[in-house]
Coordinates of C-alpha atoms and ligand atoms in Angstrom, one line a residue:
X1 CA -93.9 -48.2 -81.9
X2 CA -94.0 -49.8 -78.5
X3 CA -94.6 -48.4 -75.1
X4 CA -91.9 -46.4 -73.3
X5 CA -89.6 -48.4 -71.1
X6 CA -90.8 -48.2 -67.5
X7 CA -87.9 -47.9 -65.1
X8 CA -89.0 -48.3 -61.5
X9 CA -86.9 -47.0 -58.7
X10 CA -88.0 -48.4 -55.4
X11 CA -86.6 -48.8 -51.9
X12 CA -86.8 -47.1 -48.5
X13 CA -87.4 -43.4 -48.0
X14 CA -84.2 -41.6 -47.6
X15 CA -82.5 -43.9 -50.1
X16 CA -82.3 -41.1 -52.7
X17 CA -84.8 -42.3 -55.3
X18 CA -86.3 -38.9 -56.0
X19 CA -82.9 -37.2 -56.4
X20 CA -81.7 -40.0 -58.7
X21 CA -84.8 -39.8 -60.9
X22 CA -84.6 -36.0 -61.1
X23 CA -81.0 -36.0 -62.1
X24 CA -81.5 -38.5 -64.9
X25 CA -84.6 -36.7 -66.2
X26 CA -82.6 -33.5 -66.3
X27 CA -79.7 -35.1 -68.1
X28 CA -81.6 -37.1 -70.7
X29 CA -84.2 -35.8 -73.2
X30 CA -85.5 -39.3 -73.7
X31 CA -86.4 -39.7 -70.1
X32 CA -89.6 -38.5 -68.4
X33 CA -90.7 -38.6 -64.8
X34 CA -94.0 -40.3 -63.9
X35 CA -95.8 -37.7 -61.7
X36 CA -97.7 -39.7 -59.1
X37 CA -101.1 -38.7 -57.6
X38 CA -101.1 -38.5 -53.8
X39 CA -103.4 -37.5 -51.0
X40 CA -100.5 -36.3 -48.9
X41 CA -100.2 -32.5 -48.5
X42 CA -97.3 -30.8 -50.4
X43 CA -94.0 -30.1 -48.6
X44 CA -92.6 -26.7 -48.8
X45 CA -91.2 -26.2 -52.3
X46 CA -93.1 -29.0 -53.9
X47 CA -95.1 -28.1 -57.0
X48 CA -98.4 -29.5 -58.0
X49 CA -98.1 -31.3 -61.4
X50 CA -94.3 -31.5 -61.2
X51 CA -93.5 -33.3 -58.0
X52 CA -96.9 -34.8 -57.5
X53 CA -100.5 -34.3 -58.5
X54 CA -101.9 -33.4 -55.1
X55 CA -105.4 -34.7 -54.9
X56 CA -108.2 -35.2 -52.4
X57 CA -109.2 -38.6 -51.2
X58 CA -112.4 -38.3 -53.3
X59 CA -110.3 -37.5 -56.4
X60 CA -108.0 -40.4 -55.7
X61 CA -111.0 -42.7 -55.2
X62 CA -112.4 -41.5 -58.6
X63 CA -109.1 -42.4 -60.3
X64 CA -109.3 -45.9 -58.8
X65 CA -112.9 -46.4 -59.8
X66 CA -112.2 -45.4 -63.4
X67 CA -109.1 -47.6 -63.6
X68 CA -107.0 -44.5 -64.0
X69 CA -104.0 -45.9 -62.0
X70 CA -101.4 -48.5 -63.1
X71 CA -100.6 -49.2 -59.5
X72 CA -101.3 -47.7 -56.1
X73 CA -100.5 -48.1 -52.4
X74 CA -101.1 -46.7 -49.0
X75 CA -97.9 -45.4 -47.5
X76 CA -97.8 -44.0 -44.0
X77 CA -101.5 -43.3 -44.1
X78 CA -101.6 -41.5 -47.4
X79 CA -102.5 -42.8 -50.8
X80 CA -100.1 -42.8 -53.8
X81 CA -100.6 -44.0 -57.3
X82 CA -99.2 -43.9 -60.9
X83 CA -101.7 -42.3 -63.3
X84 CA -102.1 -44.3 -66.5
X85 CA -102.4 -41.1 -68.4
X86 CA -98.7 -40.2 -67.9
X87 CA -97.7 -43.6 -69.4
X88 CA -99.6 -43.1 -72.7
X89 CA -98.0 -39.8 -73.5
X90 CA -94.7 -41.2 -74.9
X91 CA -94.8 -43.6 -77.8
X92 CA -91.3 -43.7 -79.0
X93 CA -89.7 -47.1 -78.1
X94 CA -86.4 -45.4 -77.2
X95 CA -88.1 -43.3 -74.6
X96 CA -88.4 -44.2 -70.9
X97 CA -90.4 -43.2 -68.0
X98 CA -89.0 -43.2 -64.4
X99 CA -91.3 -44.3 -61.6
X100 CA -90.3 -43.3 -58.1
X101 CA -92.6 -45.6 -56.1
X102 CA -92.7 -47.9 -53.1
X103 CA -92.1 -51.7 -53.0
X104 CA -95.9 -52.5 -53.0
X105 CA -96.3 -50.4 -56.1
X106 CA -93.2 -52.0 -57.8
X107 CA -94.7 -55.4 -57.4
X108 CA -97.9 -54.3 -59.1
X109 CA -96.0 -52.8 -62.0
X110 CA -94.1 -56.1 -62.4
X111 CA -97.4 -57.9 -62.7
X112 CA -99.2 -55.4 -64.9
X113 CA -96.4 -54.2 -67.1
X114 CA -94.0 -57.2 -67.5
X115 CA -91.5 -55.2 -69.6
X116 CA -90.8 -52.9 -66.8
X117 CA -87.3 -52.8 -65.2
X118 CA -87.2 -52.8 -61.4
X119 CA -84.3 -51.2 -59.6
X120 CA -83.9 -51.2 -55.9
X121 CA -82.0 -48.4 -54.4
X122 CA -80.4 -49.1 -51.0
X123 CA -79.2 -46.3 -48.7
X124 CA -75.6 -46.8 -47.8
X125 CA -76.2 -46.9 -44.0
X126 CA -79.0 -46.4 -41.5
X127 CA -77.1 -43.2 -40.3
X128 CA -77.0 -41.7 -43.8
X129 CA -80.7 -42.6 -44.4
X130 CA -81.8 -40.9 -41.2
X131 CA -79.6 -37.9 -42.0
X132 CA -81.2 -37.6 -45.4
X133 CA -84.7 -37.8 -43.9
X134 CA -83.8 -35.2 -41.2
X135 CA -82.3 -32.9 -43.8
X136 CA -85.5 -33.0 -45.7
X137 CA -87.1 -31.6 -42.5
X138 CA -90.6 -33.0 -43.4
X139 CA -90.8 -35.5 -40.6
X140 CA -91.2 -35.2 -36.8
X141 CA -89.5 -38.0 -34.7
X142 CA -92.6 -40.3 -34.7
X143 CA -92.8 -39.8 -38.5
X144 CA -89.1 -40.7 -38.8
X145 CA -89.6 -43.9 -36.7
X146 CA -92.5 -44.9 -38.9
X147 CA -90.4 -44.5 -42.0
X148 CA -87.6 -46.6 -40.4
X149 CA -90.1 -49.3 -39.7
X150 CA -91.3 -49.3 -43.3
X151 CA -87.7 -49.3 -44.5
X152 CA -87.0 -52.4 -42.5
X153 CA -89.7 -54.4 -44.2
X154 CA -88.9 -52.8 -47.6
X155 CA -85.3 -53.9 -47.4
X156 CA -86.4 -57.5 -47.4
X157 CA -87.8 -57.1 -50.9
X158 CA -84.4 -56.2 -52.5
X159 CA -83.9 -59.7 -53.9
X160 CA -87.2 -59.5 -55.9
X161 CA -85.7 -56.7 -58.1
X162 CA -83.9 -56.9 -61.4
X163 CA -81.1 -54.6 -60.1
X164 CA -79.9 -53.5 -56.7
X165 CA -77.8 -50.3 -56.4
X166 CA -76.3 -49.0 -53.2
X167 CA -76.5 -45.2 -53.2
X168 CA -73.2 -44.5 -51.7
X169 CA -72.1 -41.5 -53.9
X170 CA -74.9 -39.8 -55.8
X171 CA -72.9 -39.1 -59.0
X172 CA -71.9 -42.8 -59.2
X173 CA -75.4 -44.0 -58.5
X174 CA -76.8 -41.8 -61.3
X175 CA -74.2 -43.2 -63.7
X176 CA -75.1 -46.8 -62.6
X177 CA -78.8 -46.3 -63.0
X178 CA -78.2 -44.6 -66.4
X179 CA -76.1 -47.6 -67.5
X180 CA -78.9 -49.9 -66.6
X181 CA -81.3 -47.8 -68.5
X182 CA -79.1 -47.6 -71.5
X183 CA -78.6 -51.4 -71.6
X184 CA -82.3 -52.1 -71.2
X185 CA -83.1 -49.7 -74.0
X186 CA -81.0 -52.0 -76.2
X187 CA -82.6 -55.2 -75.1
X188 CA -83.2 -57.2 -78.3
X189 CA -86.8 -57.9 -77.5
X190 CA -87.4 -54.2 -77.2
X191 CA -85.7 -53.0 -80.4
X192 CA -86.7 -56.1 -82.5
X193 CA -88.5 -54.3 -85.3
X194 CA -85.7 -51.7 -85.6
X195 CA -83.1 -54.5 -85.6
X196 CA -84.9 -56.5 -88.2
X197 CA -85.2 -53.5 -90.4
X198 CA -81.5 -52.6 -90.1
X199 CA -80.2 -56.2 -90.5
X200 CA -82.4 -56.7 -93.5
X201 CA -81.0 -53.5 -95.1
X202 CA -77.4 -54.6 -94.3
X203 CA -78.0 -58.0 -95.7
X204 CA -79.4 -56.6 -98.9
X205 CA -76.4 -54.3 -99.3
X206 CA -73.9 -57.0 -98.6
X207 CA -75.6 -59.4 -101.0
X208 CA -75.6 -56.8 -103.7
X209 CA -71.9 -56.1 -103.0
X210 CA -71.0 -59.7 -103.2
X211 CA -73.0 -60.3 -106.3
X212 CA -71.3 -57.3 -107.9
X213 CA -67.8 -58.4 -107.0
X214 CA -68.3 -61.8 -108.7
X215 CA -69.4 -60.5 -112.0
Ligands
LIG301 P1 -93.0 -39.2 -50.0 O1 -94.2 -38.9 -49.2 O2 -91.8 -39.2 -49.1 O3 -92.8 -38.4 -51.2 O4 -93.2 -40.7 -50.6 C1 -93.4 -41.8 -49.7 C2 -93.2 -43.1 -50.4 O5 -94.3 -43.2 -51.4 C3 -91.9 -43.2 -51.2 O6 -91.4 -44.5 -51.0 C4 -92.3 -43.0 -52.6 O7 -91.4 -43.6 -53.5 C5 -93.7 -43.6 -52.6 N1 -94.5 -43.2 -53.8 C6 -94.5 -42.0 -54.4 N2 -95.3 -42.0 -55.5 C7 -95.9 -43.3 -55.5 C8 -96.8 -44.0 -56.4 O8 -97.3 -43.4 -57.3 N3 -97.1 -45.2 -56.1 C9 -96.5 -45.9 -55.0 N4 -96.9 -47.2 -54.8 N5 -95.7 -45.3 -54.2 C10 -95.3 -44.0 -54.4

């Protein structure tokens, strides 16, 4: 058994990362969502333990001190991190865990979990990105400007990723990310043991068949 495939979705706020992750997790029994810890307060409708683990700064600090986070970053003045605990829960190699994190976090995952697959989600346009952020209603105008500034620097990181997907039409984006996931789950290095077992079984059967037909 090896670790679950970590599929990281990063990119600017308003790019649709959370929605894409949620859609895939809802569709696929083999996909889980890595619930991050954060010090930011919940938005209306967000559930503790499902959307985020909402923690105090002290609690976050404790997670850091006990090496409880695979990666972490400060985003817009709040702390966010991926608890290692969530990563250990799935042990089936065909399973995957989706991480909705920022670019700083994605870089740390690449370093610490080399098998992880990094997908960069690009909003189709600045207008659409702003519209999505406004629809969410969680930001005032200075907050929006701050997210736009972060987006500008995050967009420069796109080339570091394994895959880049422009989130033009949600359904198509979900299909594309799922295709990436499906392909990566079949990567030979990932399924080596299973492949060896199956090919050995096939070879044995073929050899037996050949031997039988020559007698
Ligand atoms: P929001 O406050 O809008 O939910 O998230 C702000 C940013 O933090 C988003 O880009 C989101 O992907 C990122 N984020 C959420 N959880 C994590 C995490 O665990 N680690 C890192 N590095 N970023 C995260």
